[in-house]
Short mmCIF file of N, CA and C and ligand atoms in Angstrom, two decimals:
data_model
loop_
_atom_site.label_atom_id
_atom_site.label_comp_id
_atom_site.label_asym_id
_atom_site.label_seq_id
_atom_site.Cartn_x
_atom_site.Cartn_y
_atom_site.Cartn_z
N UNK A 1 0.86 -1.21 0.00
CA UNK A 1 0.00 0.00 0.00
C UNK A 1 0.88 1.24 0.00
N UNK A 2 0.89 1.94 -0.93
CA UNK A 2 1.55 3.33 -0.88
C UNK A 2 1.00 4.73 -0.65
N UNK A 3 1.50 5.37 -0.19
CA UNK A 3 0.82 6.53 0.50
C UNK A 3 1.80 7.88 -0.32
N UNK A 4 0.91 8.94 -0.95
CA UNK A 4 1.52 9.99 -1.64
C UNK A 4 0.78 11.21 -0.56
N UNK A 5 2.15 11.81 -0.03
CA UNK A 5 1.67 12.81 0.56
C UNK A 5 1.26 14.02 -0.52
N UNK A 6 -0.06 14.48 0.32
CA UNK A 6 -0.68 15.62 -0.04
C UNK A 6 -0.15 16.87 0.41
N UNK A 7 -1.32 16.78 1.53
CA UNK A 7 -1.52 18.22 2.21
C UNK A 7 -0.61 18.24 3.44
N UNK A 8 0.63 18.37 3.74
CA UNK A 8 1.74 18.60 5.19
C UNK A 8 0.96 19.24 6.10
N UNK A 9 1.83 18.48 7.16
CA UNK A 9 1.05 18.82 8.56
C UNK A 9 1.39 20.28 8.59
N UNK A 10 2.16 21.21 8.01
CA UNK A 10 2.11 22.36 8.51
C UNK A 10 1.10 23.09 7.90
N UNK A 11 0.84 22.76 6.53
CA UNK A 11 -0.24 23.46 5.56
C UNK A 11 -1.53 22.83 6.31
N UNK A 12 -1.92 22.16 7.03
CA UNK A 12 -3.04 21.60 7.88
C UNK A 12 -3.25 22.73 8.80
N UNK A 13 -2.32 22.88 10.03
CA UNK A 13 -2.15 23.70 11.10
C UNK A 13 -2.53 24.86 10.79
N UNK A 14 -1.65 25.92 9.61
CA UNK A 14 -1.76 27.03 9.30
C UNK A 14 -3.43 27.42 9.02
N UNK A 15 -3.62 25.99 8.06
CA UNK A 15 -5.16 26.56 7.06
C UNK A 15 -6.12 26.13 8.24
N UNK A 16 -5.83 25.67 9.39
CA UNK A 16 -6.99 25.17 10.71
C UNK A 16 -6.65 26.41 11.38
N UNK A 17 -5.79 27.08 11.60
CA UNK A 17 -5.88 28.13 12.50
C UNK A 17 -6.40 29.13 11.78
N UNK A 18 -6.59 29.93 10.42
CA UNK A 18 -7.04 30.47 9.87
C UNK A 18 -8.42 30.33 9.37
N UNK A 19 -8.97 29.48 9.83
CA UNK A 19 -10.45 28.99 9.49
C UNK A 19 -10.98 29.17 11.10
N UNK A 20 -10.21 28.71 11.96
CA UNK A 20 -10.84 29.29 13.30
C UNK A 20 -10.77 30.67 13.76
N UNK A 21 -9.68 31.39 13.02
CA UNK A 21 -9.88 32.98 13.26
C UNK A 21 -11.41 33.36 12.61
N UNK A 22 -11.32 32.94 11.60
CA UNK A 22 -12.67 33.40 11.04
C UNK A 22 -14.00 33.22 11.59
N UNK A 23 -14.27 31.83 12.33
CA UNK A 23 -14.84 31.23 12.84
C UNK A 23 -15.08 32.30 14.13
N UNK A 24 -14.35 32.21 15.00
CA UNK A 24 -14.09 33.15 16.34
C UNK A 24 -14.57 34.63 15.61
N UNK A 25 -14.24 35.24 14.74
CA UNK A 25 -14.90 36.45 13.79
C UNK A 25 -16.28 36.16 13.64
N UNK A 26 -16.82 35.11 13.03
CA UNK A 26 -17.70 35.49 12.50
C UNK A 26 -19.11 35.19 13.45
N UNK A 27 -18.59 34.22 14.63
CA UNK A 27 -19.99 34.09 15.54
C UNK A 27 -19.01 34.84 17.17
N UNK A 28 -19.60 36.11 17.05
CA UNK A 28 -18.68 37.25 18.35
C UNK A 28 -19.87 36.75 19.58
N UNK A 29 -20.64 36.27 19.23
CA UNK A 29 -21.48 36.19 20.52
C UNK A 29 -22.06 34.66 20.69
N UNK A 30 -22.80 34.63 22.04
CA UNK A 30 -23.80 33.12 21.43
C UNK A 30 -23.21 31.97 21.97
N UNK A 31 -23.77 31.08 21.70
CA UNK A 31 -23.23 29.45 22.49
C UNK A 31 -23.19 28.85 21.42
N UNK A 32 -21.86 28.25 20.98
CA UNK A 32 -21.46 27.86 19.14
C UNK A 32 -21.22 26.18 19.77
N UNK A 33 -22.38 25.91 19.03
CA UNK A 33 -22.23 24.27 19.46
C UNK A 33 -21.08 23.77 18.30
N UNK A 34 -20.14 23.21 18.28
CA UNK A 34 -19.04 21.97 17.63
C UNK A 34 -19.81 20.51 17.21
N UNK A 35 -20.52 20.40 16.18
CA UNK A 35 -20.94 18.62 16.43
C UNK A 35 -19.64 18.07 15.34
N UNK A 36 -19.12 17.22 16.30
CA UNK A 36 -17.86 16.33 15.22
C UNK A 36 -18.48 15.45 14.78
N UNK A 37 -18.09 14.87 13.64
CA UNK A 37 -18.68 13.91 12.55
C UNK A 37 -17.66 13.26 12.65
N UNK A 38 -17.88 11.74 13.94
CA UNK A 38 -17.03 10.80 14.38
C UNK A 38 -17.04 9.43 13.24
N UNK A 39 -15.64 8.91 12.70
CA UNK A 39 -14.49 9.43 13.27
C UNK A 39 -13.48 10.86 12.62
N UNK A 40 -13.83 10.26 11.59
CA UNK A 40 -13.00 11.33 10.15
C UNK A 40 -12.33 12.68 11.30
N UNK A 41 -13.27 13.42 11.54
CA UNK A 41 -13.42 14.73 11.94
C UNK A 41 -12.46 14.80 13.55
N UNK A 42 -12.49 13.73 14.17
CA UNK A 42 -11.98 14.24 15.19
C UNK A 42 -10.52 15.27 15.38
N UNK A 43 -9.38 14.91 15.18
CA UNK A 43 -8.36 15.26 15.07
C UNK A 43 -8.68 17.06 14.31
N UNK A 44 -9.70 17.64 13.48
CA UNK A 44 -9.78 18.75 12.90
C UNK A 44 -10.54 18.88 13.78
N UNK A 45 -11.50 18.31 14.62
CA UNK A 45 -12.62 19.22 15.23
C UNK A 45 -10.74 19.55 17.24
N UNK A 46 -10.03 18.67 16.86
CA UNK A 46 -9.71 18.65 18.30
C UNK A 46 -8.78 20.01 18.08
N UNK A 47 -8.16 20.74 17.12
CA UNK A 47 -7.57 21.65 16.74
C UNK A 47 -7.78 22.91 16.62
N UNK A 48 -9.42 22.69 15.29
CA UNK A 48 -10.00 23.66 14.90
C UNK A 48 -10.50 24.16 16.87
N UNK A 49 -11.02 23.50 17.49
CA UNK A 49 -11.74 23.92 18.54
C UNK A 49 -10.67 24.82 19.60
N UNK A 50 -9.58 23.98 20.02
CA UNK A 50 -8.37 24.69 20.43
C UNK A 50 -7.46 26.21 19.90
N UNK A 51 -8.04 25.70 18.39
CA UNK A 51 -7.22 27.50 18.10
C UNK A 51 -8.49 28.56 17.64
N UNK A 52 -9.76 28.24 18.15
CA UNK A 52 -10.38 29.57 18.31
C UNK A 52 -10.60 30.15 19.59
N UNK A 53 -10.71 31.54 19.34
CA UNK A 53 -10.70 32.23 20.54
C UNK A 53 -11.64 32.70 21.72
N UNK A 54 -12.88 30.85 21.58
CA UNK A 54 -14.24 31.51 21.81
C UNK A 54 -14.82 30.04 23.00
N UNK A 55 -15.53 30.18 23.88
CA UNK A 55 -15.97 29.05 24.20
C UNK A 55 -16.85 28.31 23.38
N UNK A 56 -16.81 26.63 23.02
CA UNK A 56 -17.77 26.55 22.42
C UNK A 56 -18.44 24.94 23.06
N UNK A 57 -19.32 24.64 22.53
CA UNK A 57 -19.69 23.34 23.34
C UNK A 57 -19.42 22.00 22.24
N UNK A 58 -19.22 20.70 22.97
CA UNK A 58 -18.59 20.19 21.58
C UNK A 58 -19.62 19.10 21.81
N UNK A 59 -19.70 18.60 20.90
CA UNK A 59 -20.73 16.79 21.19
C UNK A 59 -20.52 16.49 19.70
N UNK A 60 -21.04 14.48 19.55
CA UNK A 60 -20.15 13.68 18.70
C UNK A 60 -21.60 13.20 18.06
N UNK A 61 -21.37 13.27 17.16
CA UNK A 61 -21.99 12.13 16.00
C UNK A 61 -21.37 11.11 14.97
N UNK A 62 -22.11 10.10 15.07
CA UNK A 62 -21.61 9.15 14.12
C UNK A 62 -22.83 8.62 13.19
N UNK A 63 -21.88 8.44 12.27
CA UNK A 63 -22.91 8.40 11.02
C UNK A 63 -22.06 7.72 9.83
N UNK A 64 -23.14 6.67 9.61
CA UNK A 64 -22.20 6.27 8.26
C UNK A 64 -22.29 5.93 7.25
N UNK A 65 -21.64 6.52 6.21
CA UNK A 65 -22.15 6.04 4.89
C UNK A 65 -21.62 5.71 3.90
N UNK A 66 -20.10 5.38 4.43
CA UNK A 66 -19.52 4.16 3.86
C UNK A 66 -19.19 3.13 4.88
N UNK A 67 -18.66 1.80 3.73
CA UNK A 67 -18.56 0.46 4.39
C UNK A 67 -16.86 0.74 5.27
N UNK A 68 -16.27 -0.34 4.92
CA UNK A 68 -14.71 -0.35 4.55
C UNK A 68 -14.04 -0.43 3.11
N UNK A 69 -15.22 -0.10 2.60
CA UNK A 69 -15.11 0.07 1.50
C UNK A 69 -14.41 1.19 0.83
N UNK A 70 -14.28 1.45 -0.63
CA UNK A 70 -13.44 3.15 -1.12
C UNK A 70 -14.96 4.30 -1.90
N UNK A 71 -15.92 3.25 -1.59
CA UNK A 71 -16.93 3.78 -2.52
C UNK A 71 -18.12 4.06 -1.54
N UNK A 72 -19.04 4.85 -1.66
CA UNK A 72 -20.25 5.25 -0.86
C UNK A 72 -21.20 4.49 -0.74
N UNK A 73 -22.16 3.76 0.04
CA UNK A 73 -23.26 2.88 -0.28
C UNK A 73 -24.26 3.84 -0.84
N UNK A 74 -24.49 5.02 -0.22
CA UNK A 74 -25.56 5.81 -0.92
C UNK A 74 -26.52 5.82 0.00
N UNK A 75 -26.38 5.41 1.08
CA UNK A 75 -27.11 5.39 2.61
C UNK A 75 -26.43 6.28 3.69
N UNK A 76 -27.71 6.83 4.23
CA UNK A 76 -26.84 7.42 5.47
C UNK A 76 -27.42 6.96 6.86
N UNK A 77 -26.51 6.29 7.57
CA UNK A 77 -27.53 5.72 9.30
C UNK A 77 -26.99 6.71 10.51
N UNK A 78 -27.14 6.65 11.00
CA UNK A 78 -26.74 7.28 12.20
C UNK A 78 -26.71 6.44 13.36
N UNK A 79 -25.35 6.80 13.73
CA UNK A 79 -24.93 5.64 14.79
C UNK A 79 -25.09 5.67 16.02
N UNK A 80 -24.44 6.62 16.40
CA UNK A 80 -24.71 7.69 17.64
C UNK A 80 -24.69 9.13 17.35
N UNK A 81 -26.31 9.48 18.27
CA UNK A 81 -26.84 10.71 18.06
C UNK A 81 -26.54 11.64 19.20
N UNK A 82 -27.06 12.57 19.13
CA UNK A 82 -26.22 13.94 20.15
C UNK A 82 -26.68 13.62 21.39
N UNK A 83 -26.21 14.05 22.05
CA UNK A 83 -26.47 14.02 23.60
C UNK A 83 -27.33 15.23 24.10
N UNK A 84 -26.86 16.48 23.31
CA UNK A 84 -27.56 17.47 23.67
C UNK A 84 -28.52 18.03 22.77
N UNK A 85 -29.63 18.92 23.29
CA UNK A 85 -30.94 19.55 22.35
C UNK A 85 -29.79 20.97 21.64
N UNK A 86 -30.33 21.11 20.45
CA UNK A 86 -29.92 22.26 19.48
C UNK A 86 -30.55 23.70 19.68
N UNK A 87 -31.66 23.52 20.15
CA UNK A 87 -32.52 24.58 20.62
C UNK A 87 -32.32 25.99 20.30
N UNK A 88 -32.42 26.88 19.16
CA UNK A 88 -31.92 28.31 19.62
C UNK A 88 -30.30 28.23 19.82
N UNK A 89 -29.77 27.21 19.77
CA UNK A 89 -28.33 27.61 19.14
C UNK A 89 -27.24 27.30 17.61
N UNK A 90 -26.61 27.97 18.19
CA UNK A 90 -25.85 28.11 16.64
C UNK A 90 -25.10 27.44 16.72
N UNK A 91 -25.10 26.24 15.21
CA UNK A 91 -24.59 25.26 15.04
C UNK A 91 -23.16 24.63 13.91
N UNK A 92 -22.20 24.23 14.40
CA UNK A 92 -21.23 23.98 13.38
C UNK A 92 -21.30 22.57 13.20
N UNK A 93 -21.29 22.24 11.87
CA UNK A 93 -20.77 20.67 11.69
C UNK A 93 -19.66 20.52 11.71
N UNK A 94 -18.86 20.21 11.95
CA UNK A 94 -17.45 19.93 11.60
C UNK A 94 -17.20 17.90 11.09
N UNK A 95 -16.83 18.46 9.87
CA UNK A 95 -16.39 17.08 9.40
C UNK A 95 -15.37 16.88 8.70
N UNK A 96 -14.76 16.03 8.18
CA UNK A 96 -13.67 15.58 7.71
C UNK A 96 -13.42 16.09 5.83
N UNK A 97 -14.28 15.71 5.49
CA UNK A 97 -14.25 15.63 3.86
C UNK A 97 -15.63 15.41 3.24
N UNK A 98 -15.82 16.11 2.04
CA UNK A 98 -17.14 16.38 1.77
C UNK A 98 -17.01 15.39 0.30
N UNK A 99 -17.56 14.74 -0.01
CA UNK A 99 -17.34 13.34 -0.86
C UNK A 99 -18.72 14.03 -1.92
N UNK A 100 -19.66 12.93 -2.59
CA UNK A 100 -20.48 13.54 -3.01
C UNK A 100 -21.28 13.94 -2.44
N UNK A 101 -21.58 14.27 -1.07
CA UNK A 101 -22.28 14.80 -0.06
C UNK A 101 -23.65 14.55 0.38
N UNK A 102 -23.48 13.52 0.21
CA UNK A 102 -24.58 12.34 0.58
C UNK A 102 -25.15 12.76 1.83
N UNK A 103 -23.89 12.58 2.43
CA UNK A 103 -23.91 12.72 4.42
C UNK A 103 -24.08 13.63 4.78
N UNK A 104 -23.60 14.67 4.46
CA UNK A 104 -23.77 16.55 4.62
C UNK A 104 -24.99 17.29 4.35
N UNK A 105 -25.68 16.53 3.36
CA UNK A 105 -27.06 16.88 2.15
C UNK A 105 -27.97 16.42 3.54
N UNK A 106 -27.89 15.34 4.18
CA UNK A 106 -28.96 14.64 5.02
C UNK A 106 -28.88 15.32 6.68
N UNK A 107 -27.78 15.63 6.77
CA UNK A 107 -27.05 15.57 8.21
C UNK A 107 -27.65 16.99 8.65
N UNK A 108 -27.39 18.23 7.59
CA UNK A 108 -27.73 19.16 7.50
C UNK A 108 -29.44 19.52 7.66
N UNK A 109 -30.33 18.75 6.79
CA UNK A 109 -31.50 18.74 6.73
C UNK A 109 -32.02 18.59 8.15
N UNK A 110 -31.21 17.54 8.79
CA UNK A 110 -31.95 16.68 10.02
C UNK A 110 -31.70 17.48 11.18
N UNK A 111 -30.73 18.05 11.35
CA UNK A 111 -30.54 18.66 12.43
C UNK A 111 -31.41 20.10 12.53
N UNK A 112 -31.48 20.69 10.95
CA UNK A 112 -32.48 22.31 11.26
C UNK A 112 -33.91 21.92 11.66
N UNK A 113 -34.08 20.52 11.95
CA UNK A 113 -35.46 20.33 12.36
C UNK A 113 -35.50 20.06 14.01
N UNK A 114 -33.95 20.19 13.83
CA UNK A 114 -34.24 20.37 15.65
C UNK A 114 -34.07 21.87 16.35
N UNK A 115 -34.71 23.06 15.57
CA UNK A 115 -35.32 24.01 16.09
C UNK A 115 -33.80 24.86 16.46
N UNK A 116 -32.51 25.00 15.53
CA UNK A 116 -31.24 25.77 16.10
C UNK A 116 -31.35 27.27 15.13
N UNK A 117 -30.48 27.86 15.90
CA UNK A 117 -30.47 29.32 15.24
C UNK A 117 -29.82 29.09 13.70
N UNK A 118 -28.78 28.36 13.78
CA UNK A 118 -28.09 28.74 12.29
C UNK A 118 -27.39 27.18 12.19
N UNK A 119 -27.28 26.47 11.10
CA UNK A 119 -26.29 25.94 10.74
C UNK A 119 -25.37 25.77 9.81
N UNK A 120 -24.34 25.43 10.05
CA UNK A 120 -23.29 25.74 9.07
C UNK A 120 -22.39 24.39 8.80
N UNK A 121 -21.38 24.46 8.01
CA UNK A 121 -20.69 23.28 8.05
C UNK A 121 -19.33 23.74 8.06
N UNK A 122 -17.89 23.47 8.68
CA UNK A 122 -17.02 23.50 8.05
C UNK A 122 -15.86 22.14 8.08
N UNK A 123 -15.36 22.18 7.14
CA UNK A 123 -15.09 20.62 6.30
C UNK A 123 -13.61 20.94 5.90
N UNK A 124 -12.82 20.15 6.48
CA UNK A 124 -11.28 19.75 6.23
C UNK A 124 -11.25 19.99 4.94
N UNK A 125 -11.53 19.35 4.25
CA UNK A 125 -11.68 18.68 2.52
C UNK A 125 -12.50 18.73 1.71
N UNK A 126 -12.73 18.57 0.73
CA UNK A 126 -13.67 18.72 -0.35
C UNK A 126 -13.34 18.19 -1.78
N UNK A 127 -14.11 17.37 -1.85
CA UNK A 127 -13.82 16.87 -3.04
C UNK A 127 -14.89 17.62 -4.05
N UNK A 128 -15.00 18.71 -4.99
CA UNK A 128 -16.29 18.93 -5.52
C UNK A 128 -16.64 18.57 -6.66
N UNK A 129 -15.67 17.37 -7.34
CA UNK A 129 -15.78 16.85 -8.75
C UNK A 129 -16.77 15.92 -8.84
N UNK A 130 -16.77 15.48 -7.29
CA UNK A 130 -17.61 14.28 -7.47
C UNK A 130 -19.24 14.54 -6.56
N UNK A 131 -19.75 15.68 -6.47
CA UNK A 131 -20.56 15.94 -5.58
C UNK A 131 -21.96 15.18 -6.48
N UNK A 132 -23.01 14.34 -5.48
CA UNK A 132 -24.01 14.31 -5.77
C UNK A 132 -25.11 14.64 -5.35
N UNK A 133 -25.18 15.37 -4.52
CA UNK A 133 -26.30 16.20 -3.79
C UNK A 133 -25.71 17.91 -3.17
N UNK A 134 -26.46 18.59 -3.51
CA UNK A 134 -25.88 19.94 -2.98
C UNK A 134 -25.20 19.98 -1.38
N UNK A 135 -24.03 20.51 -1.15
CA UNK A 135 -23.98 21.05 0.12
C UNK A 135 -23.67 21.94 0.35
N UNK A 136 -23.72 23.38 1.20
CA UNK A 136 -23.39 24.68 1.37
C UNK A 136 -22.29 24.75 2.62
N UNK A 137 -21.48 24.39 2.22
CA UNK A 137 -20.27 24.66 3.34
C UNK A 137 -19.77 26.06 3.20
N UNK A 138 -19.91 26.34 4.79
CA UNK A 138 -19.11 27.90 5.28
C UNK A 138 -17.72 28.06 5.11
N UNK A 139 -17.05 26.92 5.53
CA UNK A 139 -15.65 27.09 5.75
C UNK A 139 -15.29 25.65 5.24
N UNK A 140 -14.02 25.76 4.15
CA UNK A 140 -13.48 24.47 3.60
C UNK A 140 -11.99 25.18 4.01
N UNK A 141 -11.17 23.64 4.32
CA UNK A 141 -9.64 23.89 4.47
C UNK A 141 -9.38 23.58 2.87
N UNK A 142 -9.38 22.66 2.30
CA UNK A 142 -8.39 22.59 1.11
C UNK A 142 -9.51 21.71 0.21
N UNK A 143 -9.90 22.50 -0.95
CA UNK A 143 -10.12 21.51 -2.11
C UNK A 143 -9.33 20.43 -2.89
N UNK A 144 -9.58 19.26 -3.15
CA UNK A 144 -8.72 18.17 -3.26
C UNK A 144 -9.37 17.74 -4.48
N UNK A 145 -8.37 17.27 -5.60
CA UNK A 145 -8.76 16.69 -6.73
C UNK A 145 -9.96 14.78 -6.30
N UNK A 146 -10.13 14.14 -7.41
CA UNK A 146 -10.70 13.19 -7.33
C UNK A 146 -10.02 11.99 -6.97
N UNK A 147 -9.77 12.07 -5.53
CA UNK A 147 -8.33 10.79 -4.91
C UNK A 147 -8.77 10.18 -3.96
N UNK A 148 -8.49 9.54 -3.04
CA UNK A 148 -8.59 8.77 -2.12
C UNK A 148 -7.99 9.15 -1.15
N UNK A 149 -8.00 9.92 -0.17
CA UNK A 149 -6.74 10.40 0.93
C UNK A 149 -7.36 9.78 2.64
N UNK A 150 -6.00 9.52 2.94
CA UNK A 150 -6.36 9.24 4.31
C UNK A 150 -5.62 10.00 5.19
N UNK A 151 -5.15 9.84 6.12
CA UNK A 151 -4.41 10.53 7.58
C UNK A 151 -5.41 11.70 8.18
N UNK A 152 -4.93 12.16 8.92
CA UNK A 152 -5.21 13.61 9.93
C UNK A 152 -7.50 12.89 10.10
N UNK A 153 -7.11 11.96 10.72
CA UNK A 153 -8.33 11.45 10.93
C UNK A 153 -9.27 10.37 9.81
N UNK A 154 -8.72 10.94 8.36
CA UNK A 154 -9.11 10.05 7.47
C UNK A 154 -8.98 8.96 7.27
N UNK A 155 -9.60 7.41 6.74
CA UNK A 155 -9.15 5.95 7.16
C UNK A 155 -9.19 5.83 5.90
N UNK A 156 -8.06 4.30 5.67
CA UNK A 156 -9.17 3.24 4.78
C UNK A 156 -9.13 2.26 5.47
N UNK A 157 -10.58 1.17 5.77
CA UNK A 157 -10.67 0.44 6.80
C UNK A 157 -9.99 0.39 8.01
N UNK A 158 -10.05 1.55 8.50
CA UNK A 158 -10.09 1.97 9.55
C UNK A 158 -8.23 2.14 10.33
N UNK A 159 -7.99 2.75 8.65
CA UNK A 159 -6.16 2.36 9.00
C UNK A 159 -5.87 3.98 8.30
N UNK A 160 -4.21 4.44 8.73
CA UNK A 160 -4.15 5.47 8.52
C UNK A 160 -4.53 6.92 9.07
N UNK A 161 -5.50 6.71 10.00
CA UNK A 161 -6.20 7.73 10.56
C UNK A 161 -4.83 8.30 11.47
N UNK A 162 -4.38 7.74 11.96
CA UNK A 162 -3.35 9.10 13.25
C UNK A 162 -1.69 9.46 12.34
N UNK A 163 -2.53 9.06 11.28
CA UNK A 163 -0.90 10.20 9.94
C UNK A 163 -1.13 11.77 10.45
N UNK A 164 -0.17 12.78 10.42
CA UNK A 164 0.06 13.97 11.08
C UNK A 164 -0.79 14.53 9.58
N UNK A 165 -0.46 14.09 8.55
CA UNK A 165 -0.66 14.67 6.95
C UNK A 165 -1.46 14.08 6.24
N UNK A 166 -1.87 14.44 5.38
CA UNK A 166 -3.08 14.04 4.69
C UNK A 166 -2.32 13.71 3.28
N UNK A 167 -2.72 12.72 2.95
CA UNK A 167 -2.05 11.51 1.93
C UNK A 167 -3.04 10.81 0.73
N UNK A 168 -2.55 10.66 -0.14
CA UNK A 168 -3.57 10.18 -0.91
C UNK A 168 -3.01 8.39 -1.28
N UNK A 169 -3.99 7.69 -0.93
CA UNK A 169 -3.92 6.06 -0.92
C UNK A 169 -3.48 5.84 -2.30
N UNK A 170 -2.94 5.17 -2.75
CA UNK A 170 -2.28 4.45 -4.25
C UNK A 170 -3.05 3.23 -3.92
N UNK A 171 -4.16 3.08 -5.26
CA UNK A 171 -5.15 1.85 -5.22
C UNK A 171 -4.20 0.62 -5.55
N UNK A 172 -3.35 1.18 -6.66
CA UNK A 172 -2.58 0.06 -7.97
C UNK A 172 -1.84 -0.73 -6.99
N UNK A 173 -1.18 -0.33 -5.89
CA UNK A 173 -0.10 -0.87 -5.18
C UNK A 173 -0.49 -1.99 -3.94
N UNK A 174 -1.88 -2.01 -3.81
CA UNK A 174 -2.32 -3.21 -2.44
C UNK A 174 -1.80 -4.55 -2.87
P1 IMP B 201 -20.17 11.72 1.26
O1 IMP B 201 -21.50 11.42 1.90
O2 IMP B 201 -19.98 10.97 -0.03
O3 IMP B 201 -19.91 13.19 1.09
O4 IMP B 201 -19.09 11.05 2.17
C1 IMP B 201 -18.48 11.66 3.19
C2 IMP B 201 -17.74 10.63 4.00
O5 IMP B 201 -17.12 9.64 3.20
C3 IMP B 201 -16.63 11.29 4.76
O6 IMP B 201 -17.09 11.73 6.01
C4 IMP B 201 -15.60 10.20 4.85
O7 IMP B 201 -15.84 9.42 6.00
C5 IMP B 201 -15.82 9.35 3.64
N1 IMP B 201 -14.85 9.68 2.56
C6 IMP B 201 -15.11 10.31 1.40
N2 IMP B 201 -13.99 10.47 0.68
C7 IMP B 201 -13.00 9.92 1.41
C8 IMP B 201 -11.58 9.79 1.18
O8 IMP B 201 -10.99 10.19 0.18
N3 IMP B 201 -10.89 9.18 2.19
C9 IMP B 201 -11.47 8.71 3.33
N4 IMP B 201 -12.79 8.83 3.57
C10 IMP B 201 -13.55 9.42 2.60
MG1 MG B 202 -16.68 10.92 7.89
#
């Protein structure tokens, strides 16, 4: 299995601290709920959350809608749901990578029905070549061609995830 680095851990750091300045800018007031989109997201939600300059509240979702597979089933379940009500607050998704946005398209829908001021998304990654359902993300770290990448939380079957850098998998080489 070969691994082609992408995106360096420093170009990660820089473009996560600059997405949380903005972040910390753009909601000055308010109780800014964090929902991480477990697992992908952790490692960006544990960063992004640390380098803004704001209290915020964090809670986990899991949701899934791929196998161990490299391809999407086209389903989205939900694994584990929030712990806390959304109520009148303002909401961030934070997730890993926006694929054809299957998960983001649904995730998004489901949660403004739980009665929050605003929601938003912001997303490590983005793939937008391959999008099949609309998604409106606030804040993207890095648009990424049509690849396969794992590290900085990203897997394939559930490997790769604690790489510092974000890497793109070489299929030809397993
Ligand atoms: P979507 O519903 O197709 O947008 O899929 C989003 C989810 O698919 C992400 O949260 C990831 O878990 C997974 N995913 C999509 N592309 C990649 C990739 O290149 N590497 C690892 N996981 C990916
Ligand atoms: Mg994910």
């Amino acid at each position: 299995m070969s691994l082609r680095p992408l995106i360096s851990e420093e170009q990660i750091q820089t473009r996560v601290r600059e997405i949380a300045a903005q972040i910390t800018a753009d909601y000055p007031d308010g109780t800014l709920y964090l929902i991480c989109i477990l697992k992908g997201a952790c490692f960006f939600l544990a960063d992004l959350a640390r380098a803004m300059g704001r209290d915020a509240f964090i809670d986990f979702m899991a949701i899934s809608s791929y196998g161990t597979e490299r391809k999407s089933s086209g389903e989205v379940k939900i694994i584990k749901d929030l712990d806390i009500s959304l109520e009148g607050a303002d909401v961030l998704i934070v997730e890993d990578i926006i694929d054809t946005g299957i998960t983001l398209n649904y995730l998004t829908a489901l949660l403004k029905t739980r009665k929050p001021r605003s929601v938003r998304i912001a997303a490590l990654l983005d793939k937008p070549s391959r999008r099949v359902r609309p998604v409106d993300s606030a804040y993207v770290g890095f648009q990424i061609p049509d690849e396969f990448v794992v590290g900085y939380g990203l897997d394939y079957a559930e490997k790769y995830r604690n790489l510092r850098e974000v890497c793109i998998l070489d299929p030809d080489s397993e």
